[in-house]
PDB file of C-alpha atoms in Angstrom:
ATOM      1  CA  VAL F 250      -9.529   0.582 -32.408  1.00 80.00           C
ATOM      2  CA  THR F 251      -6.694   1.979 -29.336  1.00 79.00           C
ATOM      3  CA  ASN F 252      -6.916  -0.894 -26.529  1.00 86.00           C
ATOM      4  CA  ILE F 253      -5.161   0.314 -23.151  1.00 84.00           C
ATOM      5  CA  ASP F 254      -4.465  -2.113 -19.508  1.00 82.00           C
ATOM      6  CA  SER F 255      -6.275  -2.183 -17.411  1.00 76.00           C
ATOM      7  CA  SER F 256      -4.971   0.398 -14.940  1.00 75.00           C
ATOM      8  CA  HIS F 257      -5.740   2.714 -17.725  1.00 82.00           C
ATOM      9  CA  ARG F 258      -9.281   2.359 -17.864  1.00 85.00           C
ATOM     10  CA  TYR F 259      -8.965   3.025 -14.222  1.00 84.00           C
ATOM     11  CA  ILE F 260      -7.466   6.015 -14.553  1.00 83.00           C
ATOM     12  CA  HIS F 261      -9.597   7.392 -17.063  1.00 85.00           C
ATOM     13  CA  ILE F 262     -12.870   6.755 -15.717  1.00 85.00           C
ATOM     14  CA  GLY F 263     -12.181   8.101 -11.970  1.00 84.00           C
ATOM     15  CA  LYS F 264     -11.654   4.693 -10.059  1.00 85.00           C
ATOM     16  CA  LEU F 265      -7.697   4.779 -10.036  1.00 87.00           C
ATOM     17  CA  PHE F 266      -6.238   5.764  -6.083  1.00 90.00           C
ATOM     18  CA  GLU F 267      -3.131   6.197  -4.779  1.00 91.00           C
ATOM     19  CA  SER F 268      -2.072   7.315  -1.090  1.00 92.00           C
ATOM     20  CA  PHE F 269       1.833   7.291   0.083  1.00 94.00           C
ATOM     21  CA  VAL F 270       4.382   7.052   2.978  1.00 96.00           C
ATOM     22  CA  LYS F 271       7.158   8.718   4.674  1.00 97.00           C
ATOM     23  CA  THR F 272       8.247   8.082   7.754  1.00 97.00           C
ATOM     24  CA  THR F 273      11.751   7.911   9.491  1.00 98.00           C
ATOM     25  CA  ILE F 274      12.367   4.389  11.040  1.00 98.00           C
ATOM     26  CA  ALA F 275      14.214   3.992  14.520  1.00 98.00           C
ATOM     27  CA  ALA F 276      16.600   1.191  13.903  1.00 97.00           C
ATOM     28  CA  ALA F 277      14.399  -1.805  15.388  1.00 96.00           C
ATOM     29  CA  GLY F 278      11.580  -0.218  16.009  1.00 98.00           C
ATOM     30  CA  THR F 279       7.825  -0.789  13.517  1.00 98.00           C
ATOM     31  CA  TYR F 280       5.874   1.153  11.554  1.00 98.00           C
ATOM     32  CA  THR F 281       2.313   1.058  10.633  1.00 98.00           C
ATOM     33  CA  ILE F 282       0.127   1.371   7.792  1.00 97.00           C
ATOM     34  CA  ALA F 283      -4.157   0.830   7.824  1.00 96.00           C
ATOM     35  CA  ILE F 284      -5.693   0.524   4.989  1.00 94.00           C
ATOM     36  CA  LYS F 285     -10.177   0.058   5.853  1.00 93.00           C
ATOM     37  CA  THR F 286     -11.682  -0.942   2.382  1.00 91.00           C
ATOM     38  CA  PRO F 287     -15.418  -0.092   1.355  1.00 87.00           C
ATOM     39  CA  VAL F 288     -18.229  -2.194   2.056  1.00 88.00           C
ATOM     40  CA  ASP F 289     -20.586  -1.923  -1.225  1.00 86.00           C
ATOM     41  CA  LYS F 290     -17.311  -1.997  -3.186  1.00 85.00           C
ATOM     42  CA  GLU F 291     -14.304  -4.940  -4.602  1.00 86.00           C
ATOM     43  CA  LEU F 292     -11.092  -2.963  -4.309  1.00 89.00           C
ATOM     44  CA  HIS F 293      -7.836  -4.011  -5.997  1.00 89.00           C
ATOM     45  CA  TYR F 294      -4.382  -3.680  -5.116  1.00 89.00           C
ATOM     46  CA  THR F 295      -1.818  -3.270  -6.748  1.00 84.00           C
ATOM     47  CA  PRO F 296       1.254  -3.906  -5.924  1.00 79.00           C
ATOM     48  CA  SER F 297       2.959  -1.229  -3.634  1.00 82.00           C
ATOM     49  CA  THR F 298       6.730   0.597  -4.717  1.00 87.00           C
ATOM     50  CA  ILE F 299       9.245   0.831  -1.878  1.00 89.00           C
ATOM     51  CA  MET F 300      12.137   2.907  -1.447  1.00 90.00           C
ATOM     52  CA  PRO F 301      14.615   2.834   2.370  1.00 91.00           C
ATOM     53  CA  SER F 302      17.231   5.171   3.207  1.00 90.00           C
ATOM     54  CA  ALA F 303      19.099   2.390   4.655  1.00 90.00           C
ATOM     55  CA  ASP F 304      19.575  -2.158   4.919  1.00 90.00           C
ATOM     56  CA  LYS F 305      17.771  -5.101   6.412  1.00 93.00           C
ATOM     57  CA  LEU F 306      13.389  -3.942   5.500  1.00 93.00           C
ATOM     58  CA  THR F 307      11.232  -5.632   6.221  1.00 95.00           C
ATOM     59  CA  MET F 308       7.358  -5.092   4.974  1.00 93.00           C
ATOM     60  CA  GLU F 309       4.371  -7.347   6.209  1.00 95.00           C
ATOM     61  CA  PHE F 310       0.784  -7.204   4.820  1.00 95.00           C
ATOM     62  CA  PHE F 311      -1.615  -8.684   7.229  1.00 98.00           C
ATOM     63  CA  GLU F 312      -4.952  -9.040   6.655  1.00 98.00           C
ATOM     64  CA  ALA F 313      -8.702  -9.324   8.912  1.00 97.00           C
ATOM     65  CA  GLY F 314      -5.968  -7.073  11.803  1.00 96.00           C
ATOM     66  CA  THR F 315      -7.040  -4.888  14.608  1.00 97.00           C
ATOM     67  CA  TYR F 316      -5.417  -1.260  14.825  1.00 97.00           C
ATOM     68  CA  THR F 317      -5.638   1.549  17.291  1.00 96.00           C
ATOM     69  CA  ASN F 318      -4.419   5.569  16.923  1.00 95.00           C
ATOM     70  CA  GLY F 319      -3.604   6.401  13.783  1.00 96.00           C
ATOM     71  CA  THR F 320      -3.680   9.831  10.963  1.00 95.00           C
ATOM     72  CA  ASP F 321      -5.334   9.664   7.441  1.00 93.00           C
ATOM     73  CA  ILE F 322      -3.348   9.577   4.679  1.00 93.00           C
ATOM     74  CA  PRO F 323      -4.184  12.052   1.987  1.00 88.00           C
ATOM     75  CA  VAL F 324      -5.755   9.454  -0.936  1.00 89.00           C
ATOM     76  CA  ILE F 325      -5.239  10.905  -3.894  1.00 90.00           C
ATOM     77  CA  ASN F 326      -7.577  10.290  -7.733  1.00 90.00           C
ATOM     78  CA  HIS F 327      -5.386  10.439 -11.178  1.00 88.00           C
ATOM     79  CA  LYS F 328      -8.396  11.412 -12.437  1.00 89.00           C
ATOM     80  CA  ARG F 329      -7.208  15.649 -11.927  1.00 89.00           C
ATOM     81  CA  THR F 330     -10.414  15.806 -13.704  1.00 90.00           C
ATOM     82  CA  GLY F 331     -14.250  15.894 -12.418  1.00 76.00           C
ATOM     83  CA  ALA F 332     -12.409  12.005 -10.862  1.00 67.00           C
ATOM     84  CA  ALA F 333     -14.253   9.936  -8.205  1.00 69.00           C
ATOM     85  CA  SER F 334     -13.743   9.997  -4.074  1.00 74.00           C
ATOM     86  CA  THR F 335     -13.600   6.937  -2.536  1.00 73.00           C
ATOM     87  CA  VAL F 336     -14.214   6.104   0.709  1.00 67.00           C
ATOM     88  CA  GLN F 337     -11.519   3.502   1.862  1.00 68.00           C
ATOM     89  CA  ALA F 338      -9.366   4.913   4.688  1.00 83.00           C
ATOM     90  CA  ALA F 339      -6.261   4.880   5.185  1.00 91.00           C
ATOM     91  CA  LYS F 340      -4.257   6.041   8.779  1.00 95.00           C
ATOM     92  CA  GLU F 341      -0.349   6.474   8.992  1.00 96.00           C
ATOM     93  CA  GLY F 342       1.367   5.624  12.096  1.00 97.00           C
ATOM     94  CA  VAL F 343      -1.562   2.460  13.615  1.00 97.00           C
ATOM     95  CA  THR F 344      -0.593   1.246  17.226  1.00 97.00           C
ATOM     96  CA  ILE F 345      -1.162  -2.925  15.645  1.00 97.00           C
ATOM     97  CA  ALA F 346      -3.412  -4.433  18.081  1.00 97.00           C
ATOM     98  CA  THR F 347      -3.874  -8.005  16.160  1.00 98.00           C
ATOM     99  CA  GLU F 348      -2.171  -9.141  12.741  1.00 97.00           C
ATOM    100  CA  GLY F 349      -4.607 -10.492  11.894  1.00 97.00           C
ATOM    101  CA  ASN F 350      -3.314 -13.146   8.824  1.00 98.00           C
ATOM    102  CA  LYS F 351      -0.387 -11.948   6.469  1.00 97.00           C
ATOM    103  CA  ILE F 352      -0.767 -13.089   3.657  1.00 95.00           C
ATOM    104  CA  ALA F 353       2.894 -11.960   1.593  1.00 92.00           C
ATOM    105  CA  GLN F 354       5.974  -9.921   2.644  1.00 92.00           C
ATOM    106  CA  ILE F 355       8.654  -8.383   0.891  1.00 90.00           C
ATOM    107  CA  TYR F 356      13.145  -8.075   2.680  1.00 90.00           C
ATOM    108  CA  LEU F 357      15.387  -4.998   1.284  1.00 88.00           C
ATOM    109  CA  PRO F 358      18.761  -6.900   2.930  1.00 87.00           C
ATOM    110  CA  GLY F 359      20.633  -3.376   0.299  1.00 78.00           C
ATOM    111  CA  SER F 360      24.072  -2.646   1.188  1.00 62.00           C
ATOM    112  CA  VAL F 361      26.298  -1.298   3.833  1.00 55.00           C
ATOM    113  CA  GLY F 362      29.740   0.375   3.675  1.00 50.00           C
ATOM    114  CA  SER F 363      30.963   4.030   1.744  1.00 43.00           C
ATOM    115  CA  GLY F 364      29.998   4.423  -1.686  1.00 43.00           C
ATOM    116  CA  GLN F 365      26.993   1.529  -1.949  1.00 43.00           C
ATOM    117  CA  THR F 366      23.656   1.803  -2.780  1.00 47.00           C
ATOM    118  CA  ARG F 367      20.142   1.673  -1.423  1.00 49.00           C
ATOM    119  CA  THR F 368      17.411  -0.286  -3.939  1.00 50.00           C
ATOM    120  CA  GLY F 369      13.644  -0.464  -3.601  1.00 51.00           C
ATOM    121  CA  ASN F 370      11.357  -2.634  -4.835  1.00 51.00           C
ATOM    122  CA  THR F 371       7.890  -3.375  -5.717  1.00 52.00           C
ATOM    123  CA  PHE F 372       5.704  -5.221  -2.812  1.00 53.00           C
ATOM    124  CA  GLY F 373       4.941  -8.160  -5.758  1.00 50.00           C
ATOM    125  CA  THR F 374       5.116  -6.906  -9.351  1.00 46.00           C
ATOM    126  CA  ALA F 375       2.047  -5.408 -10.816  1.00 47.00           C
ATOM    127  CA  SER F 376      -0.325  -8.306 -12.573  1.00 56.00           C
ATOM    128  CA  ASN F 377       0.193 -10.177  -9.411  1.00 76.00           C
ATOM    129  CA  GLU F 378      -2.651  -7.466  -7.686  1.00 85.00           C
ATOM    130  CA  MET F 379      -5.037  -8.955  -5.144  1.00 91.00           C
ATOM    131  CA  ILE F 380      -8.441  -8.094  -4.882  1.00 92.00           C
ATOM    132  CA  LEU F 381      -9.039  -7.299  -1.150  1.00 94.00           C
ATOM    133  CA  LYS F 382     -12.021  -8.626   0.748  1.00 94.00           C
ATOM    134  CA  LYS F 383     -14.723  -5.828   1.046  1.00 92.00           C
ATOM    135  CA  ASP F 384     -15.566  -4.004   4.372  1.00 93.00           C
ATOM    136  CA  ASN F 385     -11.725  -5.364   5.988  1.00 95.00           C
ATOM    137  CA  VAL F 386      -9.000  -4.111   7.765  1.00 96.00           C
ATOM    138  CA  TYR F 387      -4.881  -4.383   5.915  1.00 96.00           C
ATOM    139  CA  LEU F 388      -1.852  -3.905   7.891  1.00 97.00           C
ATOM    140  CA  TYR F 389       1.519  -2.826   5.939  1.00 95.00           C
ATOM    141  CA  LYS F 390       4.524  -2.863   8.770  1.00 97.00           C
ATOM    142  CA  LEU F 391       7.365  -1.782   8.107  1.00 97.00           C
ATOM    143  CA  THR F 392       9.932  -3.165  10.258  1.00 97.00           C
ATOM    144  CA  ASN F 393      14.510  -1.570  10.197  1.00 97.00           C
ATOM    145  CA  GLY F 394      16.748  -4.001  10.787  1.00 96.00           C
ATOM    146  CA  SER F 395      19.334  -1.849  10.526  1.00 94.00           C
ATOM    147  CA  SER F 396      22.085  -0.914  12.506  1.00 94.00           C
ATOM    148  CA  GLY F 397      20.500   2.981  12.218  1.00 95.00           C
ATOM    149  CA  SER F 398      18.028   4.782  11.337  1.00 96.00           C
ATOM    150  CA  ASN F 399      16.026   4.274   8.208  1.00 95.00           C
ATOM    151  CA  THR F 400      13.409   6.933   6.071  1.00 95.00           C
ATOM    152  CA  VAL F 401      11.550   5.607   4.475  1.00 94.00           C
ATOM    153  CA  GLN F 402       9.258   6.207   0.768  1.00 93.00           C
ATOM    154  CA  VAL F 403       5.994   3.786   0.283  1.00 93.00           C
ATOM    155  CA  ASN F 404       3.194   4.080  -2.570  1.00 92.00           C
ATOM    156  CA  PHE F 405       0.817   1.998  -2.637  1.00 89.00           C
ATOM    157  CA  PHE F 406      -1.806   2.009  -5.488  1.00 89.00           C
ATOM    158  CA  TRP F 407      -5.970   0.482  -6.251  1.00 89.00           C
ATOM    159  CA  TYR F 408      -9.271   1.017  -8.447  1.00 87.00           C
ATOM    160  CA  GLU F 409     -12.074   0.025  -7.506  1.00 84.00           C
ATOM    161  CA  GLU F 410     -14.661  -1.518  -8.813  1.00 81.00           C
ATOM    162  CA  ASP F 411     -18.463  -1.617  -8.111  1.00 73.00           C
ATOM    163  CA  GLU F 412     -19.183  -5.138  -8.534  1.00 62.00           C
ATOM    164  CA  SER F 413     -17.663  -8.501  -7.104  1.00 50.00           C
TER     165      SER F 413
END
């Protein structure tokens, strides 16, 4: 008998997806990523991996927000052979019209000074996935509290289920 965890199973059936963004945020600046969930599938969001180059980064996650503009982000299926496509839409560099309800937040204080390191973190733990509402907008808002620019890499994962 072979047992695999849920995420691994979703890779095998072609329903585990990933997107990623790398951007530089000016001192005291913000950057926003939008996700529009499908109408007919549950999107199970797995916490993001966040890696900043500087200190004092806050990442907030909002539900039921609205936005304008933005550029499509590639959506990668982890099954690279005969993989299903997603109907979910992800955009980076969007302009927030309304934030919606804040449902999560993380602060990465980093460190300053010669020889200090910057450490990444996850937006929660993998066991704390969220089942996102169908046909809804979710916004990631990155705020740079550092005195200089901050290059940030964000990777986020989800899998889709047809049942609710």
